[in-house]
Amino acid sequence: MRKPNDISELKRIADRYATFAADEARGSSEIYERLAQAVADSPDVLEFLATLPAERRQPNLFLAAVRHLFGVPNGERQLIDIVRRKHESIRELMLSRTTQTNEPARCAVLLPLLARLPQPLALLEVGASAGLCLLPDRYGYDYGMARLEPPTKDAHSPPVFECRASGAVPIPSALPIIAWRAGIDLNPIDVNATAETAWLETLVWPGQEERVHRLRAALAVAQAEPPRIVKGNLVTDLAALMAEAPECATLVVFHTAVLAYVASEIHREQFAQAMRGSRAVWISNEAPSVFPDIARAAPPTPRRGLFLLAINGRAVAWTGPHGESIGWFGP
Ligand SMILES: C[S@@+](CC[C@H](N)C(=O)[O-])C[C@H]1O[C@@H](n2cnc3c(N)ncnc32)[C@H](O)[C@@H]1O
């Protein structure tokens, strides 16, 4: 029989999947909402997840692993049946891969900040995945009231990211000038390795075909001239890469959807302190829970699930988690 501690562990996993279903998947992917809720309600699947290390139990990772191996289950019963019969191969994939979703459309919410800094920029992204957010000057943007396109058209037509702008967003009139760019990631993704880009595609939720199209278009842009991504940990290895940035450009260290993966609050705070004490402009686009001090100074979020955009520790906008909206309240 399970001990009380184990039971509360299963409950924690169930709560996490139920929250994912209600707060993240609802309205974005109907099938993932149903499947995540099915996990929350299935003692067998919860038992399976409990056998994995705590950092490998995320709904995104589990659902992507099942999909990568067997396609999207057509409903609750098929999902539970797959886990019962194929749990070993699901476990193997969940232990060998991580959630590295690279969403290039997040550049649309970074652009208003990047464009108003002294140019040119030295861009350094922490948690870069395949580095698609390191190419903000190579994509197009449609903010409704304004549209920007990269000046030169190469063989691949760049994606144009639509972003709903509200509030006094400083919509840029020109793309930023990037003199130097580099990324750091625990596991850099090679944009020219088919198996790796296939995993990136699997991480996009079913029903979000538009995201798959723009991912492919951004990958084509990156494949023509891949950004440099160094393997390393943002907590321990960032200073060496920052030291490589040229002095003649404005150094910008940025991250989107990354610091939530740094489990230790102490490490997140150390990172924030290092950024505040550095010569870099620090841009953070993360869930508000990641840096509670920054979030405390922001107005209430208009809805759950938004990210908070901040520059040098000062919150300026609520943003759609995939770059689909920006609601400006900053100066
Ligand atoms: C969800 S992806 C986001 C990728 C990209 N920033 C974007 O917005 O599209 C998170 C990335 O952060 C990386 N990551 C997580 N913890 C890290 C750490 N401590 N140091 C470096 N990279 C890390 C992961 O490997 C993954 O590629």
mmCIF file of C-alpha atoms and ligand atoms in Angstrom:
data_model
loop_
_atom_site.group_PDB
_atom_site.id
_atom_site.type_symbol
_atom_site.label_atom_id
_atom_site.label_comp_id
_atom_site.label_asym_id
_atom_site.label_seq_id
_atom_site.Cartn_x
_atom_site.Cartn_y
_atom_site.Cartn_z
ATOM 1 C CA MET A 1 0.000 0.000 0.000
ATOM 2 C CA ARG A 2 1.197 3.554 -0.750
ATOM 3 C CA LYS A 3 2.450 5.613 2.190
ATOM 4 C CA PRO A 4 0.687 8.962 2.884
ATOM 5 C CA ASN A 5 3.709 10.834 1.451
ATOM 6 C CA ASP A 6 3.465 8.899 -1.799
ATOM 7 C CA ILE A 7 -0.241 9.632 -1.989
ATOM 8 C CA SER A 8 0.363 13.352 -1.607
ATOM 9 C CA GLU A 9 3.027 13.071 -4.316
ATOM 10 C CA LEU A 10 0.478 11.536 -6.698
ATOM 11 C CA LYS A 11 -1.921 14.324 -5.779
ATOM 12 C CA ARG A 12 0.731 16.935 -6.577
ATOM 13 C CA ILE A 13 1.276 15.396 -10.014
ATOM 14 C CA ALA A 14 -2.491 15.189 -10.590
ATOM 15 C CA ASP A 15 -2.886 18.861 -9.593
ATOM 16 C CA ARG A 16 -0.118 19.850 -11.973
ATOM 17 C CA TYR A 17 -1.797 18.095 -14.915
ATOM 18 C CA ALA A 18 -5.221 19.475 -14.010
ATOM 19 C CA THR A 19 -3.750 22.994 -13.823
ATOM 20 C CA PHE A 20 -2.010 22.495 -17.158
ATOM 21 C CA ALA A 21 -5.316 21.368 -18.680
ATOM 22 C CA ALA A 22 -7.284 24.332 -17.315
ATOM 23 C CA ASP A 23 -4.761 27.166 -17.457
ATOM 24 C CA GLU A 24 -2.477 26.339 -20.370
ATOM 25 C CA ALA A 25 -4.072 23.917 -22.813
ATOM 26 C CA ARG A 26 -7.668 25.220 -22.609
ATOM 27 C CA GLY A 27 -8.301 27.494 -25.543
ATOM 28 C CA SER A 28 -5.040 26.455 -27.251
ATOM 29 C CA SER A 29 -5.240 22.702 -27.768
ATOM 30 C CA GLU A 30 -8.502 20.939 -27.023
ATOM 31 C CA ILE A 31 -6.998 17.451 -27.240
ATOM 32 C CA TYR A 32 -4.124 18.310 -24.870
ATOM 33 C CA GLU A 33 -6.644 19.748 -22.420
ATOM 34 C CA ARG A 34 -8.577 16.452 -22.468
ATOM 35 C CA LEU A 35 -5.465 14.273 -22.302
ATOM 36 C CA ALA A 36 -3.900 16.232 -19.452
ATOM 37 C CA GLN A 37 -7.143 16.013 -17.482
ATOM 38 C CA ALA A 38 -7.237 12.258 -18.218
ATOM 39 C CA VAL A 39 -3.766 11.949 -16.678
ATOM 40 C CA ALA A 40 -4.919 13.850 -13.588
ATOM 41 C CA ASP A 41 -7.807 11.379 -13.238
ATOM 42 C CA SER A 42 -5.853 8.178 -13.942
ATOM 43 C CA PRO A 43 -4.171 6.477 -10.941
ATOM 44 C CA ASP A 44 -2.184 4.237 -13.335
ATOM 45 C CA VAL A 45 -0.675 7.083 -15.354
ATOM 46 C CA LEU A 46 0.051 9.035 -12.168
ATOM 47 C CA GLU A 47 1.872 5.990 -10.757
ATOM 48 C CA PHE A 48 3.938 5.831 -13.940
ATOM 49 C CA LEU A 49 4.842 9.541 -13.767
ATOM 50 C CA ALA A 50 5.805 9.178 -10.108
ATOM 51 C CA THR A 51 8.546 6.726 -11.125
ATOM 52 C CA LEU A 52 10.305 9.525 -13.063
ATOM 53 C CA PRO A 53 12.583 12.123 -11.452
ATOM 54 C CA ALA A 54 10.561 15.189 -10.361
ATOM 55 C CA GLU A 55 12.035 17.413 -13.102
ATOM 56 C CA ARG A 56 10.940 14.948 -15.789
ATOM 57 C CA ARG A 57 7.234 14.825 -15.051
ATOM 58 C CA GLN A 58 6.064 17.934 -16.929
ATOM 59 C CA PRO A 59 2.839 17.642 -18.940
ATOM 60 C CA ASN A 60 4.574 19.113 -22.010
ATOM 61 C CA LEU A 61 7.328 16.507 -21.907
ATOM 62 C CA PHE A 62 4.996 13.565 -21.284
ATOM 63 C CA LEU A 63 2.483 14.524 -23.974
ATOM 64 C CA ALA A 64 5.249 15.252 -26.500
ATOM 65 C CA ALA A 65 6.962 11.915 -25.766
ATOM 66 C CA VAL A 66 3.712 9.957 -26.310
ATOM 67 C CA ARG A 67 3.013 11.914 -29.491
ATOM 68 C CA HIS A 68 6.566 11.519 -30.833
ATOM 69 C CA LEU A 69 6.412 7.739 -30.422
ATOM 70 C CA PHE A 70 2.777 6.904 -31.174
ATOM 71 C CA GLY A 71 1.049 9.990 -32.587
ATOM 72 C CA VAL A 72 -1.595 11.991 -30.740
ATOM 73 C CA PRO A 73 -3.928 9.630 -28.836
ATOM 74 C CA ASN A 74 -7.524 10.046 -30.000
ATOM 75 C CA GLY A 75 -8.848 10.224 -26.457
ATOM 76 C CA GLU A 76 -8.475 9.370 -22.801
ATOM 77 C CA ARG A 77 -8.808 5.592 -23.166
ATOM 78 C CA GLN A 78 -6.213 5.310 -25.899
ATOM 79 C CA LEU A 79 -3.741 7.398 -23.884
ATOM 80 C CA ILE A 80 -4.129 5.228 -20.787
ATOM 81 C CA ASP A 81 -3.812 2.075 -22.908
ATOM 82 C CA ILE A 82 -0.598 3.321 -24.563
ATOM 83 C CA VAL A 83 0.954 4.116 -21.182
ATOM 84 C CA ARG A 84 0.001 0.671 -19.857
ATOM 85 C CA ARG A 85 1.582 -1.141 -22.814
ATOM 86 C CA LYS A 86 4.475 1.151 -23.765
ATOM 87 C CA HIS A 87 5.597 2.816 -20.546
ATOM 88 C CA GLU A 88 9.238 1.710 -20.979
ATOM 89 C CA SER A 89 9.733 3.472 -24.327
ATOM 90 C CA ILE A 90 7.886 6.566 -23.046
ATOM 91 C CA ARG A 91 10.139 6.622 -19.988
ATOM 92 C CA GLU A 92 13.269 6.299 -22.134
ATOM 93 C CA LEU A 93 12.289 9.271 -24.280
ATOM 94 C CA MET A 94 11.250 11.375 -21.268
ATOM 95 C CA LEU A 95 14.663 10.756 -19.717
ATOM 96 C CA SER A 96 16.640 11.523 -22.880
ATOM 97 C CA ARG A 97 14.779 14.679 -24.046
ATOM 98 C CA THR A 98 13.709 17.913 -22.393
ATOM 99 C CA THR A 99 11.120 20.575 -23.178
ATOM 100 C CA GLN A 100 13.037 22.903 -25.446
ATOM 101 C CA THR A 101 10.165 24.515 -27.320
ATOM 102 C CA ASN A 102 11.697 27.268 -29.428
ATOM 103 C CA GLU A 103 9.096 29.913 -30.270
ATOM 104 C CA PRO A 104 10.544 32.510 -32.662
ATOM 105 C CA ALA A 105 7.361 34.633 -32.471
ATOM 106 C CA ARG A 106 8.493 35.696 -28.991
ATOM 107 C CA CYS A 107 10.799 38.083 -30.890
ATOM 108 C CA ALA A 108 7.690 40.208 -31.508
ATOM 109 C CA VAL A 109 7.449 41.123 -27.823
ATOM 110 C CA LEU A 110 11.203 41.645 -27.429
ATOM 111 C CA LEU A 111 11.439 43.940 -30.453
ATOM 112 C CA PRO A 112 9.945 47.129 -28.898
ATOM 113 C CA LEU A 113 12.644 46.986 -26.199
ATOM 114 C CA LEU A 114 15.493 45.987 -28.509
ATOM 115 C CA ALA A 115 14.719 48.666 -31.092
ATOM 116 C CA ARG A 116 14.898 51.574 -28.674
ATOM 117 C CA LEU A 117 18.332 50.726 -27.259
ATOM 118 C CA PRO A 118 21.474 52.390 -28.644
ATOM 119 C CA GLN A 119 22.402 50.402 -31.755
ATOM 120 C CA PRO A 120 24.157 48.197 -32.729
ATOM 121 C CA LEU A 121 23.390 45.378 -30.291
ATOM 122 C CA ALA A 122 25.374 42.412 -29.015
ATOM 123 C CA LEU A 123 22.617 39.869 -28.330
ATOM 124 C CA LEU A 124 23.156 37.082 -25.849
ATOM 125 C CA GLU A 125 20.275 34.677 -25.192
ATOM 126 C CA VAL A 126 20.305 32.377 -22.191
ATOM 127 C CA GLY A 127 18.331 29.156 -22.692
ATOM 128 C CA ALA A 128 18.435 29.628 -26.451
ATOM 129 C CA SER A 129 17.344 26.107 -27.535
ATOM 130 C CA ALA A 130 17.966 26.261 -31.333
ATOM 131 C CA GLY A 131 18.583 30.016 -31.203
ATOM 132 C CA LEU A 132 15.522 31.085 -33.200
ATOM 133 C CA CYS A 133 14.908 34.060 -30.870
ATOM 134 C CA LEU A 134 18.434 35.274 -31.610
ATOM 135 C CA LEU A 135 17.355 36.354 -35.104
ATOM 136 C CA PRO A 136 14.903 39.232 -34.441
ATOM 137 C CA ASP A 137 16.354 41.229 -37.351
ATOM 138 C CA ARG A 138 15.617 38.462 -39.860
ATOM 139 C CA TYR A 139 11.858 38.138 -39.359
ATOM 140 C CA GLY A 140 8.832 40.289 -40.194
ATOM 141 C CA TYR A 141 6.289 41.650 -37.689
ATOM 142 C CA ASP A 142 2.663 42.713 -37.907
ATOM 143 C CA TYR A 143 1.429 44.727 -34.922
ATOM 144 C CA GLY A 144 -1.858 45.662 -36.563
ATOM 145 C CA MET A 145 -1.127 49.389 -36.719
ATOM 146 C CA ALA A 146 2.394 48.799 -38.099
ATOM 147 C CA ARG A 147 4.224 46.188 -40.092
ATOM 148 C CA LEU A 148 7.988 45.637 -40.370
ATOM 149 C CA GLU A 149 9.844 43.383 -42.758
ATOM 150 C CA PRO A 150 13.519 42.491 -43.030
ATOM 151 C CA PRO A 151 15.215 44.718 -45.632
ATOM 152 C CA THR A 152 16.579 41.963 -47.859
ATOM 153 C CA LYS A 153 14.708 38.962 -49.148
ATOM 154 C CA ASP A 154 16.829 35.843 -49.427
ATOM 155 C CA ALA A 155 15.887 32.456 -50.872
ATOM 156 C CA HIS A 156 13.504 31.757 -47.980
ATOM 157 C CA SER A 157 10.664 34.134 -47.272
ATOM 158 C CA PRO A 158 10.935 34.989 -43.581
ATOM 159 C CA PRO A 159 7.934 34.443 -41.321
ATOM 160 C CA VAL A 160 5.866 37.482 -40.324
ATOM 161 C CA PHE A 161 4.756 37.299 -36.699
ATOM 162 C CA GLU A 162 1.382 38.755 -35.775
ATOM 163 C CA CYS A 163 1.287 40.381 -32.355
ATOM 164 C CA ARG A 164 -1.766 42.152 -30.881
ATOM 165 C CA ALA A 165 -0.517 45.369 -29.348
ATOM 166 C CA SER A 166 -2.411 47.279 -26.660
ATOM 167 C CA GLY A 167 -1.436 50.200 -24.433
ATOM 168 C CA ALA A 168 1.305 52.623 -25.464
ATOM 169 C CA VAL A 169 3.601 50.006 -26.998
ATOM 170 C CA PRO A 170 6.659 51.745 -28.461
ATOM 171 C CA ILE A 171 6.180 50.093 -31.848
ATOM 172 C CA PRO A 172 9.564 50.140 -33.581
ATOM 173 C CA SER A 173 9.969 51.888 -36.897
ATOM 174 C CA ALA A 174 13.034 49.841 -37.821
ATOM 175 C CA LEU A 175 14.520 46.462 -37.037
ATOM 176 C CA PRO A 176 17.441 46.333 -34.604
ATOM 177 C CA ILE A 177 21.011 46.186 -35.888
ATOM 178 C CA ILE A 178 22.774 43.139 -34.518
ATOM 179 C CA ALA A 179 26.576 43.308 -34.493
ATOM 180 C CA TRP A 180 27.146 40.094 -32.538
ATOM 181 C CA ARG A 181 24.941 37.287 -31.303
ATOM 182 C CA ALA A 182 25.369 34.119 -29.276
ATOM 183 C CA GLY A 183 23.329 31.810 -27.094
ATOM 184 C CA ILE A 184 23.933 29.463 -24.199
ATOM 185 C CA ASP A 185 21.908 26.335 -23.465
ATOM 186 C CA LEU A 186 22.245 23.116 -21.445
ATOM 187 C CA ASN A 187 21.524 21.295 -24.703
ATOM 188 C CA PRO A 188 21.955 23.409 -27.858
ATOM 189 C CA ILE A 189 19.703 22.248 -30.713
ATOM 190 C CA ASP A 190 21.361 21.982 -34.122
ATOM 191 C CA VAL A 191 19.018 23.578 -36.680
ATOM 192 C CA ASN A 192 20.516 21.360 -39.387
ATOM 193 C CA ALA A 193 19.912 18.046 -37.561
ATOM 194 C CA THR A 194 16.596 16.563 -38.687
ATOM 195 C CA ALA A 195 16.017 14.439 -35.566
ATOM 196 C CA GLU A 196 16.426 17.516 -33.353
ATOM 197 C CA THR A 197 14.178 19.794 -35.371
ATOM 198 C CA ALA A 198 11.578 16.984 -35.496
ATOM 199 C CA TRP A 199 11.546 17.029 -31.678
ATOM 200 C CA LEU A 200 11.032 20.811 -31.757
ATOM 201 C CA GLU A 201 8.011 20.269 -34.010
ATOM 202 C CA THR A 202 6.615 17.599 -31.691
ATOM 203 C CA LEU A 203 6.758 20.109 -28.848
ATOM 204 C CA VAL A 204 4.259 22.357 -30.638
ATOM 205 C CA TRP A 205 0.802 21.341 -29.443
ATOM 206 C CA PRO A 206 -1.646 19.615 -31.767
ATOM 207 C CA GLY A 207 -4.149 22.077 -33.204
ATOM 208 C CA GLN A 208 -1.512 24.828 -33.451
ATOM 209 C CA GLU A 209 -0.664 24.389 -37.131
ATOM 210 C CA GLU A 210 0.144 28.074 -37.497
ATOM 211 C CA ARG A 211 2.960 27.659 -34.962
ATOM 212 C CA VAL A 212 4.367 24.711 -36.900
ATOM 213 C CA HIS A 213 4.405 26.783 -40.115
ATOM 214 C CA ARG A 214 6.232 29.648 -38.506
ATOM 215 C CA LEU A 215 8.648 27.280 -36.751
ATOM 216 C CA ARG A 216 9.549 25.732 -40.114
ATOM 217 C CA ALA A 217 9.911 29.154 -41.717
ATOM 218 C CA ALA A 218 12.157 30.377 -38.886
ATOM 219 C CA LEU A 219 14.232 27.178 -39.049
ATOM 220 C CA ALA A 220 14.784 27.809 -42.767
ATOM 221 C CA VAL A 221 16.037 31.318 -41.951
ATOM 222 C CA ALA A 222 18.338 29.929 -39.228
ATOM 223 C CA GLN A 223 19.630 27.081 -41.394
ATOM 224 C CA ALA A 224 20.977 29.610 -43.907
ATOM 225 C CA GLU A 225 23.163 31.148 -41.187
ATOM 226 C CA PRO A 226 22.867 29.314 -37.844
ATOM 227 C CA PRO A 227 23.413 31.355 -34.691
ATOM 228 C CA ARG A 228 26.201 30.218 -32.387
ATOM 229 C CA ILE A 229 24.923 28.401 -29.287
ATOM 230 C CA VAL A 230 27.400 27.391 -26.591
ATOM 231 C CA LYS A 231 26.684 24.397 -24.366
ATOM 232 C CA GLY A 232 26.577 25.549 -20.749
ATOM 233 C CA ASN A 233 24.552 26.377 -17.676
ATOM 234 C CA LEU A 234 23.253 29.922 -17.309
ATOM 235 C CA VAL A 235 23.908 29.753 -13.574
ATOM 236 C CA THR A 236 27.630 28.988 -13.870
ATOM 237 C CA ASP A 237 28.838 29.602 -17.450
ATOM 238 C CA LEU A 238 27.322 32.867 -18.582
ATOM 239 C CA ALA A 239 30.078 35.287 -17.524
ATOM 240 C CA ALA A 240 32.625 33.757 -19.918
ATOM 241 C CA LEU A 241 30.313 34.198 -22.899
ATOM 242 C CA MET A 242 29.391 37.751 -21.875
ATOM 243 C CA ALA A 243 33.095 38.594 -21.819
ATOM 244 C CA GLU A 244 33.301 37.710 -25.527
ATOM 245 C CA ALA A 245 30.756 40.356 -26.566
ATOM 246 C CA PRO A 246 32.293 43.354 -28.329
ATOM 247 C CA GLU A 247 32.527 46.535 -26.217
ATOM 248 C CA CYS A 248 31.410 48.726 -29.129
ATOM 249 C CA ALA A 249 27.841 47.305 -29.114
ATOM 250 C CA THR A 250 25.082 47.491 -26.487
ATOM 251 C CA LEU A 251 25.215 44.131 -24.752
ATOM 252 C CA VAL A 252 21.728 42.678 -24.208
ATOM 253 C CA VAL A 253 21.278 39.498 -22.176
ATOM 254 C CA PHE A 254 17.757 38.158 -22.591
ATOM 255 C CA HIS A 255 15.686 35.092 -21.841
ATOM 256 C CA THR A 256 12.153 33.944 -22.568
ATOM 257 C CA ALA A 257 10.514 30.885 -20.979
ATOM 258 C CA VAL A 258 13.782 29.723 -19.402
ATOM 259 C CA LEU A 259 14.271 30.764 -15.778
ATOM 260 C CA ALA A 260 11.264 28.681 -14.682
ATOM 261 C CA TYR A 261 13.480 25.679 -15.404
ATOM 262 C CA VAL A 262 16.013 26.856 -12.829
ATOM 263 C CA ALA A 263 14.332 25.187 -9.879
ATOM 264 C CA SER A 264 16.317 26.866 -7.110
ATOM 265 C CA GLU A 265 14.963 30.266 -6.108
ATOM 266 C CA ILE A 266 18.446 31.081 -4.787
ATOM 267 C CA HIS A 267 20.008 30.415 -8.208
ATOM 268 C CA ARG A 268 17.367 32.553 -9.929
ATOM 269 C CA GLU A 269 18.068 35.394 -7.514
ATOM 270 C CA GLN A 270 21.834 35.005 -8.001
ATOM 271 C CA PHE A 271 21.289 35.254 -11.747
ATOM 272 C CA ALA A 272 19.168 38.408 -11.308
ATOM 273 C CA GLN A 273 21.842 39.948 -9.055
ATOM 274 C CA ALA A 274 24.541 39.147 -11.604
ATOM 275 C CA MET A 275 22.472 40.801 -14.336
ATOM 276 C CA ARG A 276 21.792 43.916 -12.248
ATOM 277 C CA GLY A 277 25.508 44.254 -11.500
ATOM 278 C CA SER A 278 26.679 43.694 -15.082
ATOM 279 C CA ARG A 279 27.236 46.070 -17.992
ATOM 280 C CA ALA A 280 24.451 44.295 -19.909
ATOM 281 C CA VAL A 281 20.905 45.450 -20.514
ATOM 282 C CA TRP A 282 18.837 42.632 -19.012
ATOM 283 C CA ILE A 283 15.549 41.646 -20.674
ATOM 284 C CA SER A 284 13.367 39.023 -19.016
ATOM 285 C CA ASN A 285 10.183 37.545 -20.526
ATOM 286 C CA GLU A 286 8.970 34.918 -18.086
ATOM 287 C CA ALA A 287 5.968 33.738 -16.095
ATOM 288 C CA PRO A 288 5.376 36.266 -13.268
ATOM 289 C CA SER A 289 6.104 33.629 -10.609
ATOM 290 C CA VAL A 290 9.742 33.405 -11.767
ATOM 291 C CA PHE A 291 10.788 36.779 -10.308
ATOM 292 C CA PRO A 292 8.149 37.666 -7.657
ATOM 293 C CA ASP A 293 9.906 40.959 -6.814
ATOM 294 C CA ILE A 294 9.519 42.183 -10.385
ATOM 295 C CA ALA A 295 5.910 40.968 -10.565
ATOM 296 C CA ARG A 296 4.962 42.808 -7.341
ATOM 297 C CA ALA A 297 5.578 46.133 -9.049
ATOM 298 C CA ALA A 298 3.421 45.253 -12.089
ATOM 299 C CA PRO A 299 -0.304 45.989 -12.432
ATOM 300 C CA PRO A 300 -2.600 42.951 -12.073
ATOM 301 C CA THR A 301 -2.424 40.550 -14.979
ATOM 302 C CA PRO A 302 -5.378 40.886 -17.356
ATOM 303 C CA ARG A 303 -5.621 37.082 -17.538
ATOM 304 C CA ARG A 304 -3.855 33.978 -16.300
ATOM 305 C CA GLY A 305 -1.019 32.427 -18.265
ATOM 306 C CA LEU A 306 0.595 35.654 -19.503
ATOM 307 C CA PHE A 307 4.336 36.328 -19.285
ATOM 308 C CA LEU A 308 5.823 39.445 -17.741
ATOM 309 C CA LEU A 309 8.273 41.456 -19.839
ATOM 310 C CA ALA A 310 10.867 43.432 -17.855
ATOM 311 C CA ILE A 311 13.953 45.448 -18.617
ATOM 312 C CA ASN A 312 16.680 45.747 -15.977
ATOM 313 C CA GLY A 313 14.259 44.389 -13.381
ATOM 314 C CA ARG A 314 11.463 46.837 -14.233
ATOM 315 C CA ALA A 315 8.223 45.337 -15.566
ATOM 316 C CA VAL A 316 6.886 47.004 -18.745
ATOM 317 C CA ALA A 317 4.302 44.689 -20.355
ATOM 318 C CA TRP A 318 2.182 41.561 -20.085
ATOM 319 C CA THR A 319 2.874 39.332 -23.081
ATOM 320 C CA GLY A 320 1.246 36.333 -24.728
ATOM 321 C CA PRO A 321 3.366 33.270 -23.890
ATOM 322 C CA HIS A 322 3.965 32.554 -27.582
ATOM 323 C CA GLY A 323 4.501 36.189 -28.554
ATOM 324 C CA GLU A 324 0.926 36.627 -29.768
ATOM 325 C CA SER A 325 0.184 39.780 -27.741
ATOM 326 C CA ILE A 326 1.808 42.617 -25.858
ATOM 327 C CA GLY A 327 -0.056 44.822 -23.375
ATOM 328 C CA TRP A 328 2.204 47.734 -22.491
ATOM 329 C CA PHE A 329 2.007 49.579 -19.151
ATOM 330 C CA GLY A 330 5.637 50.719 -18.838
ATOM 331 C CA PRO A 331 7.246 54.070 -19.614
HETATM 332 C C1 LIG B 1 11.216 26.322 -23.180
HETATM 333 S S1 LIG B 1 12.815 26.479 -23.910
HETATM 334 C C2 LIG B 1 12.769 28.185 -24.434
HETATM 335 C C3 LIG B 1 13.672 28.461 -25.612
HETATM 336 C C4 LIG B 1 13.689 29.890 -26.120
HETATM 337 N N1 LIG B 1 14.180 30.790 -25.094
HETATM 338 C C5 LIG B 1 12.340 30.349 -26.608
HETATM 339 O O1 LIG B 1 11.723 31.197 -25.937
HETATM 340 O O2 LIG B 1 11.886 29.897 -27.640
HETATM 341 C C6 LIG B 1 13.886 26.535 -22.480
HETATM 342 C C7 LIG B 1 15.346 26.338 -22.826
HETATM 343 O O3 LIG B 1 16.124 26.689 -21.673
HETATM 344 C C8 LIG B 1 17.184 25.761 -21.555
HETATM 345 N N2 LIG B 1 17.637 25.766 -20.161
HETATM 346 C C9 LIG B 1 16.944 25.388 -19.053
HETATM 347 N N3 LIG B 1 17.683 25.543 -17.957
HETATM 348 C C10 LIG B 1 18.884 26.030 -18.354
HETATM 349 C C11 LIG B 1 20.088 26.370 -17.667
HETATM 350 N N4 LIG B 1 20.207 26.240 -16.346
HETATM 351 N N5 LIG B 1 21.130 26.843 -18.396
HETATM 352 C C12 LIG B 1 21.032 26.959 -19.751
HETATM 353 N N6 LIG B 1 19.914 26.632 -20.444
HETATM 354 C C13 LIG B 1 18.861 26.172 -19.756
HETATM 355 C C14 LIG B 1 16.581 24.443 -22.014
HETATM 356 O O4 LIG B 1 17.580 23.517 -22.400
HETATM 357 C C15 LIG B 1 15.701 24.900 -23.188
HETATM 358 O O5 LIG B 1 16.389 24.854 -24.400
#
